[in-house]
Coordinates of C-alpha atoms and ligand atoms in Angstrom, one line a residue:
M1 CA 3.9 13.2 28.5
A2 CA 5.3 13.7 25.0
T3 CA 6.3 17.4 26.0
V4 CA 8.7 16.1 28.5
E5 CA 10.1 13.6 26.2
Q6 CA 10.8 16.1 23.6
E7 CA 12.4 18.5 26.2
A8 CA 14.5 15.6 27.6
P9 CA 17.7 16.1 25.6
E10 CA 18.1 19.7 26.4
R11 CA 16.8 21.5 29.5
N12 CA 18.2 24.5 31.3
G13 CA 21.2 24.2 29.0
I14 CA 22.2 20.8 30.1
I15 CA 22.8 18.2 27.4
Q16 CA 21.3 14.8 28.6
D17 CA 22.2 11.4 27.6
A18 CA 19.7 10.3 25.2
G19 CA 18.9 7.2 27.3
A20 CA 18.8 9.0 30.6
I21 CA 15.7 10.9 32.1
P22 CA 16.6 14.3 33.7
V23 CA 14.8 15.2 37.1
E24 CA 14.0 18.8 37.6
N25 CA 13.3 20.5 40.8
P26 CA 10.1 22.5 39.9
A27 CA 10.6 25.0 42.3
T28 CA 14.1 26.1 41.0
G29 CA 14.2 24.6 37.4
E30 CA 17.4 23.0 38.2
I31 CA 18.2 19.5 37.1
I32 CA 19.0 17.6 40.3
A33 CA 19.6 14.1 38.9
T34 CA 19.2 11.8 35.9
V35 CA 17.8 8.2 36.0
P36 CA 17.8 5.4 33.3
D37 CA 14.9 5.2 30.9
L38 CA 14.7 1.4 31.0
S39 CA 13.7 -0.5 27.7
P40 CA 11.1 -3.3 27.5
E41 CA 14.0 -5.7 27.3
Q42 CA 15.4 -4.5 30.9
V43 CA 11.8 -4.7 32.3
A44 CA 11.7 -8.4 31.0
E45 CA 14.9 -9.0 32.8
M46 CA 13.8 -7.4 36.1
A47 CA 10.6 -9.6 35.8
A48 CA 12.5 -12.7 35.6
K49 CA 14.7 -11.8 38.7
G50 CA 11.7 -10.7 40.5
R51 CA 9.8 -14.1 39.9
A52 CA 13.1 -16.0 41.0
A53 CA 13.1 -14.0 44.1
Q54 CA 9.5 -14.4 45.3
P55 CA 9.3 -17.9 46.7
E56 CA 12.0 -17.2 49.3
W57 CA 10.2 -13.9 50.3
E58 CA 6.8 -15.8 50.6
A59 CA 8.5 -18.5 52.7
Y60 CA 9.4 -15.9 55.4
G61 CA 5.9 -16.0 56.4
F62 CA 3.9 -13.2 58.0
D63 CA 6.2 -12.8 60.9
G64 CA 9.4 -12.6 58.8
R65 CA 7.9 -10.0 56.4
A66 CA 6.3 -8.0 59.3
R67 CA 9.8 -7.9 60.9
V68 CA 11.1 -6.2 57.6
M69 CA 8.1 -3.9 57.4
L70 CA 8.6 -2.7 61.0
R71 CA 12.4 -2.1 60.4
A72 CA 11.3 -0.1 57.4
Q73 CA 9.0 2.0 59.5
K74 CA 11.9 2.9 61.9
W75 CA 14.0 3.6 58.9
V76 CA 11.6 6.0 57.5
M77 CA 11.5 7.8 60.8
D78 CA 15.3 7.9 61.3
N79 CA 15.6 9.0 57.7
A80 CA 12.8 11.5 57.6
P81 CA 14.9 14.7 56.9
K82 CA 16.6 12.9 54.0
I83 CA 13.2 11.6 52.5
V84 CA 11.6 14.9 52.8
E85 CA 14.4 16.7 51.0
T86 CA 14.1 14.3 48.3
I87 CA 10.5 14.5 47.9
C88 CA 10.6 18.3 48.1
A89 CA 13.5 18.5 45.4
E90 CA 11.7 16.4 42.9
T91 CA 8.2 17.8 43.5
G92 CA 8.6 21.4 44.7
K93 CA 6.2 20.8 47.4
T94 CA 6.5 22.4 50.9
F95 CA 8.3 20.9 53.9
E96 CA 4.9 20.5 55.6
D97 CA 3.1 18.9 52.7
A98 CA 5.9 16.2 52.5
E99 CA 6.3 15.7 56.2
L100 CA 2.5 15.4 56.9
A101 CA 1.1 13.6 54.0
E102 CA 4.2 11.4 53.0
I103 CA 6.3 10.8 56.0
G104 CA 3.2 10.5 58.1
Y105 CA 1.5 8.1 55.8
A106 CA 4.5 5.9 55.3
G107 CA 5.2 5.7 59.0
A108 CA 1.6 4.5 59.6
A109 CA 1.4 2.2 56.6
F110 CA 4.4 0.1 57.3
G111 CA 3.0 -0.4 60.8
F112 CA -0.5 -1.0 59.6
W113 CA 0.2 -3.6 57.0
A114 CA 2.8 -5.3 59.2
K115 CA 0.2 -5.8 62.1
D116 CA -3.0 -6.0 60.2
G117 CA -2.2 -7.6 57.2
P118 CA -1.8 -11.1 58.6
G119 CA -5.4 -10.9 59.9
Y120 CA -6.7 -9.8 56.6
L121 CA -4.9 -12.8 54.9
A122 CA -5.5 -15.4 57.5
D123 CA -7.2 -18.5 56.4
E124 CA -11.0 -18.3 57.1
R125 CA -12.9 -21.3 58.1
I126 CA -16.3 -21.1 56.3
K127 CA -19.7 -22.4 57.5
S128 CA -21.9 -23.6 54.7
S129 CA -25.8 -24.3 54.3
Q130 CA -24.9 -26.9 51.7
V131 CA -25.8 -30.2 53.0
L132 CA -23.7 -32.2 50.6
V133 CA -20.6 -30.9 52.5
K134 CA -21.8 -31.5 56.0
G135 CA -19.0 -32.7 58.1
K136 CA -16.2 -31.4 55.8
K137 CA -13.5 -28.6 56.6
L138 CA -14.2 -25.6 54.5
I139 CA -11.3 -23.0 54.2
L140 CA -11.0 -19.8 52.4
R141 CA -7.1 -19.1 51.8
Y142 CA -5.4 -16.1 50.2
R143 CA -2.1 -16.7 48.6
P144 CA 0.4 -14.2 46.8
L145 CA -0.1 -13.7 43.2
G146 CA 3.5 -13.7 42.5
L147 CA 4.9 -10.7 40.6
I148 CA 3.0 -7.3 41.1
G149 CA 3.5 -4.1 38.9
V150 CA 3.0 -0.8 40.8
I151 CA 2.8 2.2 38.5
G152 CA 2.6 5.7 40.2
P153 CA 2.1 9.3 39.6
W154 CA 4.1 12.4 40.5
N155 CA 2.0 14.2 43.1
Y156 CA 2.8 12.0 46.3
P157 CA 5.9 9.9 45.3
L158 CA 5.8 8.3 48.5
T159 CA 2.3 8.0 49.6
N160 CA 0.2 7.0 46.7
S161 CA 3.0 5.9 44.4
F162 CA 5.5 3.9 46.6
G163 CA 2.9 3.3 49.2
D164 CA 1.0 0.7 47.3
C165 CA 4.2 -1.6 47.3
I166 CA 3.7 -2.0 51.2
P167 CA 0.8 -4.2 51.1
A168 CA 1.9 -6.0 47.8
L169 CA 5.1 -7.0 49.7
M170 CA 3.5 -7.9 52.9
A171 CA 1.1 -10.3 51.1
G172 CA 4.4 -12.2 50.0
N173 CA 4.6 -10.9 46.4
S174 CA 7.7 -9.6 44.7
V175 CA 7.1 -5.9 43.1
I176 CA 8.4 -4.0 40.4
M177 CA 7.5 -0.3 41.0
K178 CA 7.4 2.2 37.8
P179 CA 7.4 5.7 39.3
S180 CA 6.5 8.6 37.4
E181 CA 9.4 9.9 35.1
I182 CA 8.9 13.3 36.9
T183 CA 9.6 11.8 40.5
P184 CA 11.6 8.7 40.6
L185 CA 14.1 9.5 43.3
T186 CA 11.7 8.9 46.3
S187 CA 11.1 5.2 45.2
L188 CA 14.8 4.6 44.6
L189 CA 15.7 6.0 47.9
L190 CA 12.9 3.8 49.7
A191 CA 14.0 0.7 47.8
E192 CA 17.6 1.3 49.3
G193 CA 16.0 1.6 52.7
L194 CA 14.2 -1.7 52.4
R195 CA 17.3 -3.5 51.4
E196 CA 19.0 -2.0 54.5
C197 CA 16.1 -3.4 56.5
G198 CA 16.7 -6.9 55.2
L199 CA 14.3 -7.1 52.1
P200 CA 16.0 -9.9 50.0
E201 CA 17.7 -8.9 46.7
N202 CA 15.2 -8.5 43.8
V203 CA 11.9 -8.7 45.9
L204 CA 11.5 -5.0 45.1
Q205 CA 12.8 -3.6 42.0
I206 CA 12.4 0.2 40.7
A207 CA 11.9 0.5 37.0
T208 CA 12.7 4.0 36.0
G209 CA 11.3 5.0 32.9
R210 CA 8.6 6.9 30.8
G211 CA 5.2 5.6 29.9
A212 CA 6.7 2.8 27.6
T213 CA 8.4 1.5 30.5
G214 CA 5.0 1.2 32.5
A215 CA 3.5 -0.3 29.4
A216 CA 6.2 -2.9 29.3
L217 CA 5.7 -3.8 32.8
I218 CA 2.1 -4.7 32.3
E219 CA 3.2 -7.4 29.9
H220 CA 5.2 -9.3 32.7
V221 CA 3.3 -9.0 35.9
D222 CA 0.6 -11.1 37.4
M223 CA -1.4 -7.9 38.7
I224 CA -1.2 -4.2 38.0
M225 CA -1.7 -1.4 40.6
F226 CA -2.0 1.8 38.8
T227 CA -2.5 5.3 40.2
G228 CA -2.8 8.2 37.7
S229 CA -5.0 9.8 35.2
T230 CA -8.2 8.4 33.9
K231 CA -6.9 8.6 30.3
T232 CA -3.8 6.4 31.2
G233 CA -5.9 4.2 33.4
R234 CA -8.1 3.2 30.6
K235 CA -4.8 2.1 28.6
V236 CA -3.7 0.2 31.5
A237 CA -7.0 -1.5 31.9
E238 CA -6.9 -2.5 28.3
A239 CA -3.5 -3.9 28.5
A240 CA -4.4 -5.8 31.5
A241 CA -7.7 -7.1 30.1
K242 CA -5.5 -8.5 26.9
R243 CA -3.5 -10.5 29.4
L244 CA -6.2 -11.5 31.7
I245 CA -4.6 -10.0 34.7
P246 CA -6.4 -8.0 37.6
A247 CA -5.9 -4.4 37.5
S248 CA -6.5 -1.9 40.4
L249 CA -7.1 1.6 39.2
E250 CA -6.9 4.7 41.4
L251 CA -7.7 7.6 38.8
G252 CA -8.5 11.2 38.8
G253 CA -11.2 13.2 40.6
K254 CA -13.2 16.5 40.7
D255 CA -14.1 16.4 44.4
P256 CA -17.1 18.5 45.4
M257 CA -17.6 20.2 48.8
I258 CA -21.2 21.1 49.7
V259 CA -21.7 23.7 52.3
L260 CA -25.4 23.6 53.9
A261 CA -26.8 26.7 55.2
D262 CA -26.5 25.6 58.8
A263 CA -22.8 24.9 58.6
D264 CA -20.1 26.4 60.9
V265 CA -18.9 28.7 58.3
E266 CA -15.5 29.3 60.0
R267 CA -14.8 25.7 60.0
A268 CA -16.0 25.1 56.4
A269 CA -13.9 28.2 55.2
N270 CA -10.8 26.8 56.7
F271 CA -11.3 23.3 55.4
A272 CA -12.1 24.8 51.9
T273 CA -8.9 26.7 51.9
Y274 CA -6.6 24.0 53.3
Y275 CA -7.8 21.1 51.3
S276 CA -8.0 23.0 47.9
M277 CA -4.6 24.5 48.2
Q278 CA -2.6 21.8 50.1
N279 CA 0.0 20.2 48.0
A280 CA -0.7 23.2 45.7
G281 CA -4.1 21.4 44.8
Q282 CA -2.3 18.5 43.3
T283 CA -4.1 15.8 45.4
C284 CA -6.5 13.4 43.7
I285 CA -8.9 14.0 46.5
S286 CA -8.3 17.8 47.0
I287 CA -11.4 20.0 47.0
E288 CA -11.8 20.9 43.3
R289 CA -15.3 22.7 43.5
V290 CA -17.7 24.0 46.2
Y291 CA -21.3 24.4 46.3
V292 CA -22.8 26.7 48.9
E293 CA -26.5 27.1 50.0
E294 CA -27.5 30.7 49.3
P295 CA -27.9 32.0 52.8
L296 CA -24.4 31.2 53.8
Y297 CA -22.8 32.0 50.3
D298 CA -21.5 35.7 50.8
E299 CA -20.1 35.0 54.1
F300 CA -18.4 31.9 53.0
V301 CA -16.9 33.5 50.0
A302 CA -15.6 36.5 51.8
K303 CA -14.0 34.3 54.3
V304 CA -12.3 32.0 51.9
S305 CA -11.0 34.8 49.7
E306 CA -9.5 36.6 52.8
K307 CA -7.8 33.3 53.9
V308 CA -6.5 32.4 50.4
R309 CA -5.2 35.9 49.8
E310 CA -2.9 35.4 52.9
L311 CA -1.4 32.3 51.6
R312 CA 2.4 32.6 50.7
V313 CA 3.3 30.9 47.4
G314 CA 6.9 30.2 46.1
K315 CA 10.2 28.3 46.7
P316 CA 10.0 26.3 50.1
E317 CA 13.0 27.1 52.1
G318 CA 12.3 24.6 55.0
P319 CA 9.6 24.3 57.6
G320 CA 7.2 27.4 57.9
S321 CA 8.5 29.1 54.9
V322 CA 5.6 29.2 52.4
E323 CA 1.9 27.4 52.4
V324 CA 1.7 26.7 48.6
G325 CA 4.6 25.2 46.7
A326 CA 5.4 24.4 43.0
I327 CA 3.3 22.9 40.2
T328 CA 5.3 19.7 39.8
F329 CA 4.5 18.4 36.3
P330 CA 5.1 21.1 33.5
P331 CA 2.1 20.5 31.5
Q332 CA -0.2 20.9 34.5
M333 CA 0.4 24.5 34.4
E334 CA -1.1 24.8 31.1
I335 CA -4.1 23.1 32.3
I336 CA -4.5 25.3 35.4
K337 CA -4.3 28.4 33.2
D338 CA -6.5 27.1 30.6
H339 CA -9.3 26.4 33.2
V340 CA -8.9 30.0 34.7
A341 CA -9.0 31.7 31.3
D342 CA -11.8 29.6 30.1
A343 CA -14.0 30.3 33.3
V344 CA -13.1 34.2 33.0
Q345 CA -14.0 34.1 29.3
K346 CA -17.4 32.5 30.2
G347 CA -18.2 35.1 32.9
A348 CA -16.4 34.0 36.1
R349 CA -14.7 36.5 38.5
V350 CA -11.3 36.0 40.0
L351 CA -11.4 37.1 43.6
T352 CA -7.9 36.5 44.3
G353 CA -4.9 35.1 42.3
G354 CA -5.3 33.8 38.7
N355 CA -1.9 33.9 37.3
Q356 CA 1.3 32.0 37.1
T357 CA 4.1 33.9 39.2
A358 CA 7.0 35.6 37.6
G359 CA 10.6 34.3 38.2
A360 CA 12.3 31.1 38.6
G361 CA 10.4 28.0 39.6
R362 CA 6.8 26.9 38.4
F363 CA 4.2 28.5 40.8
F364 CA 0.4 29.3 40.4
E365 CA -1.1 32.0 42.6
P366 CA -3.6 30.6 45.0
T367 CA -6.9 31.3 43.3
V368 CA -10.6 31.9 44.0
L369 CA -13.1 31.8 41.2
V370 CA -16.9 32.8 41.8
D371 CA -19.8 33.1 39.2
V372 CA -19.0 29.8 38.0
D373 CA -21.1 27.2 36.3
H374 CA -21.0 23.8 34.7
T375 CA -20.3 25.1 31.2
M376 CA -16.8 25.8 32.6
K377 CA -13.9 23.4 32.6
C378 CA -13.0 24.6 36.3
M379 CA -16.1 23.0 37.5
T380 CA -16.2 19.7 35.4
E381 CA -12.5 18.8 34.4
E382 CA -9.8 17.9 36.9
T383 CA -7.7 21.0 37.4
F384 CA -5.0 19.7 39.8
G385 CA -4.1 23.2 40.8
P386 CA -4.3 25.7 43.7
T387 CA -7.6 27.0 42.4
L388 CA -11.2 27.0 44.2
P389 CA -14.2 27.8 42.1
I390 CA -17.3 28.4 44.4
M391 CA -20.9 28.2 43.1
K392 CA -24.1 29.4 44.8
V393 CA -26.9 26.8 45.0
S394 CA -30.5 27.3 46.0
D395 CA -30.8 24.2 48.1
A396 CA -29.2 20.7 49.0
D397 CA -30.9 19.0 46.1
E398 CA -29.3 21.4 43.5
A399 CA -25.9 20.9 45.4
V400 CA -26.1 17.1 45.2
R401 CA -27.4 17.2 41.6
L402 CA -24.4 19.4 40.5
A403 CA -22.0 17.3 42.7
N404 CA -23.2 14.2 40.9
D405 CA -22.9 16.0 37.5
S406 CA -19.4 14.6 36.9
V407 CA -17.7 11.6 35.2
Y408 CA -15.7 11.4 38.4
G409 CA -16.6 10.0 41.9
L410 CA -13.4 9.9 44.0
G411 CA -14.2 11.8 47.1
A412 CA -16.5 14.4 48.5
S413 CA -17.4 16.5 51.7
V414 CA -20.4 18.0 53.2
F415 CA -20.7 20.6 55.9
S416 CA -23.6 21.1 58.2
R417 CA -24.1 21.5 62.1
D418 CA -26.9 18.9 61.6
T419 CA -24.7 15.8 61.4
E420 CA -27.6 13.4 60.4
R421 CA -28.6 15.7 57.7
G422 CA -24.9 16.1 56.6
E423 CA -24.5 12.3 56.5
A424 CA -27.9 11.8 54.6
V425 CA -26.5 14.3 51.8
A426 CA -23.2 12.5 51.9
R427 CA -24.9 9.4 51.2
R428 CA -26.6 10.8 48.0
V429 CA -23.1 11.9 46.5
Q430 CA -21.8 9.4 43.9
A431 CA -18.2 9.2 45.5
G432 CA -16.0 6.3 46.9
A433 CA -15.6 8.3 50.0
A434 CA -17.6 11.2 51.7
N435 CA -16.6 13.3 54.8
V436 CA -19.0 15.3 56.9
N437 CA -17.6 18.4 58.3
D438 CA -14.1 17.2 57.2
A439 CA -12.3 16.6 53.8
M440 CA -9.8 14.1 52.6
I441 CA -9.2 12.8 56.2
N442 CA -10.6 9.3 55.0
Y443 CA -7.2 8.6 53.2
T444 CA -5.5 8.6 56.5
V445 CA -7.9 5.7 57.8
L446 CA -6.1 2.6 56.5
E447 CA -8.8 0.5 58.0
L448 CA -11.5 2.0 55.5
P449 CA -11.3 1.4 51.5
M450 CA -10.1 4.2 49.4
G451 CA -11.2 4.0 45.9
G452 CA -13.1 5.8 43.2
A453 CA -16.7 5.5 41.8
K454 CA -17.5 6.1 38.1
S455 CA -14.5 7.0 36.1
S456 CA -12.2 7.5 39.2
G457 CA -11.3 4.0 39.3
L458 CA -11.8 0.3 39.9
G459 CA -10.9 -1.5 43.1
S460 CA -9.4 0.3 46.2
R461 CA -6.6 0.6 48.3
H462 CA -6.5 0.1 52.1
G463 CA -8.8 -2.0 54.3
A464 CA -9.1 -5.8 53.8
G465 CA -9.7 -5.2 50.0
G466 CA -6.4 -3.1 49.9
I467 CA -4.0 -6.3 50.5
R468 CA -6.4 -9.2 49.2
K469 CA -6.3 -7.7 45.6
Y470 CA -2.4 -8.9 45.8
C471 CA -3.6 -12.4 46.3
S472 CA -5.6 -15.1 44.6
Q473 CA -8.3 -16.9 46.6
Q474 CA -8.1 -20.4 47.1
A475 CA -11.2 -22.6 48.3
I476 CA -10.1 -25.8 49.9
V477 CA -12.7 -28.5 51.1
V478 CA -11.1 -31.2 53.1
T479 CA -13.1 -34.4 53.7
P480 CA -12.4 -36.3 56.9
K481 CA -10.8 -39.7 56.8
L482 CA -13.5 -41.7 58.1
A483 CA -15.7 -40.9 55.1
M484 CA -17.9 -43.4 53.3
K485 CA -16.5 -45.4 50.3
K486 CA -18.8 -43.2 48.0
E487 CA -21.6 -40.8 48.2
L488 CA -25.4 -41.6 47.8
F489 CA -25.8 -39.8 44.5
M490 CA -23.0 -41.7 42.6
Y491 CA -23.2 -44.3 40.1
P492 CA -25.1 -46.4 39.5
Y493 CA -28.2 -44.3 39.4
K494 CA -31.1 -46.0 41.1
S495 CA -34.8 -44.9 41.1
R496 CA -35.1 -45.1 44.8
T497 CA -31.9 -42.8 45.8
S498 CA -32.9 -40.3 43.1
K499 CA -36.3 -40.1 44.4
A500 CA -35.0 -39.5 47.9
L501 CA -32.8 -36.9 46.5
A502 CA -35.4 -35.1 44.9
G503 CA -37.5 -35.4 48.1
L504 CA -34.5 -34.0 50.1
F505 CA -34.3 -31.0 47.8
R506 CA -38.1 -30.3 48.0
F507 CA -37.9 -30.5 51.8
L508 CA -34.9 -28.1 51.9
Y509 CA -35.9 -25.6 49.5
G510 CA -39.5 -26.1 48.6
R511 CA -41.2 -25.5 51.8
G512 CA -43.1 -22.5 53.0
Q513 CA -45.8 -20.2 51.3
R514 CA -45.6 -18.8 47.8
D515 CA -46.3 -15.2 47.1
Ligands
NDP1 P1 -0.5 9.7 34.3 O1 -1.6 8.9 34.1 O2 0.0 10.7 33.2 O3 0.8 8.8 34.6 C1 0.7 7.9 35.9 C2 1.8 6.9 35.5 O4 1.5 6.0 34.5 C3 3.1 7.5 35.5 O5 4.2 6.6 36.1 C4 3.3 7.3 33.7 O6 4.8 7.4 33.3 C5 2.6 6.0 33.5 N1 2.2 5.9 32.3 C6 2.0 6.6 31.2 N2 1.6 6.2 30.2 C7 1.5 4.7 30.4 C8 1.1 3.5 29.6 N3 0.7 3.6 28.5 N4 1.2 2.4 30.5 C9 1.5 2.3 31.6 N5 1.9 3.3 32.5 C10 1.9 4.6 31.8 O7 -0.9 10.6 35.7 P2 0.1 11.7 36.4 O8 1.3 11.1 36.7 O9 0.0 12.8 35.7 O10 -0.8 11.8 37.8 C11 -1.8 12.9 38.0 C12 -3.2 12.0 38.0 O11 -3.1 10.9 39.1 C13 -4.3 12.7 38.3 O12 -5.4 12.6 37.4 C14 -4.8 12.3 39.8 O13 -6.1 12.6 40.0 C15 -4.4 10.8 39.8 N6 -4.1 10.6 41.1 C16 -5.1 9.5 41.6 C17 -4.9 9.1 42.8 C18 -6.0 8.3 43.5 O14 -5.7 7.7 44.5 N7 -7.1 8.0 42.9 C19 -3.9 9.7 43.7 C20 -2.9 10.5 43.1 C21 -3.1 10.8 41.8 P3 5.4 8.7 33.1 O15 5.1 9.7 34.2 O16 6.8 8.4 33.0 O17 4.9 9.2 31.9

């Protein structure tokens, strides 16, 4: 993000305080706020405060913490217009993209973690086949790690940036969140909301700043939850490894969609259009490339092109005004343009779109590319924009081979009227999630893990693992009070008991046929 840093002192004619970060509305180019660029020393102070606040929060217990989370759920609903306005202003996304994918998610997530979190973290009574512990009480217990760092991207400031604070808090940790320097305002607003809902002081703190602030945060926390690019994810993993703290990484993707010849072509075309263009294509699990079996290819391409051509792009003016909003992060525009130019130069055809729009704000026309192949960046690198390259394949095997020809493995989708065949193909795709006759919807299922394979990440959010990762496990073995004074295998060693033990092991583990 060096470009942004260089631009920071003067943007749109406004001279900025050297220590402050300007927040721009990408749909208008206006600077709408400035936030502090926190130094490593300030992050260290926050960490000390967060640690001091954590024991009291843990002592609230599940019920006490759930009460705060459920109040926050209602707070999000009561303040939805203000939150949507803030998200739209700092991202330039449409009203619908903010309402559905951010407010809808946050409402569900506060309730889900409040109600299901305690079950995921409840003590488990374990049964063991180990004879040496017969009669003892065996417990697996989860306890909060302490201070969690959450670092997030700019594409969904609430859902996949702030959203990870919710299970971390519910587990009884204190949290320091470092939002993207591009979109810090939503996190600040949510933190204010949680304070109103009764979250004790310093249990959640927002560390605004650039990459250096994020790097400083890793030096102080007990666990780091990172969402962002694969490139930064590697740096985060290295820093976490040096400190030997756990890191959960949600990284980039290049999600393939496979359309088999027997698919419902109208449904497939609608899903390809929506899930490639929604949020202007700036979703980690958006459809980034499509493989269509030959018999359906022409009809599919014609339908998708027609649907994409009808989309309105530009400055959102409230509900129903445009389908495709702004490109939030300035350098992303250059990547999108580069991927289209590279494809065209190598022989691809642009069926609709292909250019940045003229005038104020940062927008790219919804674009469909055909005659594409894997020599082109648009098929192999994350574009993160409103572009959809479509490739013809001879059969499902070729589609699977090409889908797996990627360093990424975040999401995937397969369309077929034969759901068994669709599922069989989905199982062959190397991705953390796969939808049959749908796309992206797995993210809304908070009971299912959401995480990447290959270079798309390590660990996952949601489901049991999505809250247990904020805890350490403790194994507890309790021996009843009426136990023998010592065990048989203890000192002094005696030939008779040693032989009896050897016989016991042979009896337990040595019986049965050998292959
Ligand atoms: P970046 O990796 O550029 O940044 C992510 C966050 O890391 C930002 O807050 C950034 O701060 C911070 N950061 C930068 N350098 C460091 C560092 N050395 N140490 C610690 N933190 C640092 O990602 P983007 O913000 O550009 O987000 C887009 C990417 O996120 C895409 O690749 C997308 O696929 C991925 N993503 C993945 C998701 C998933 O669930 N798998 C979900 C959403 C997005 P700053 O912005 O201030 O520089």
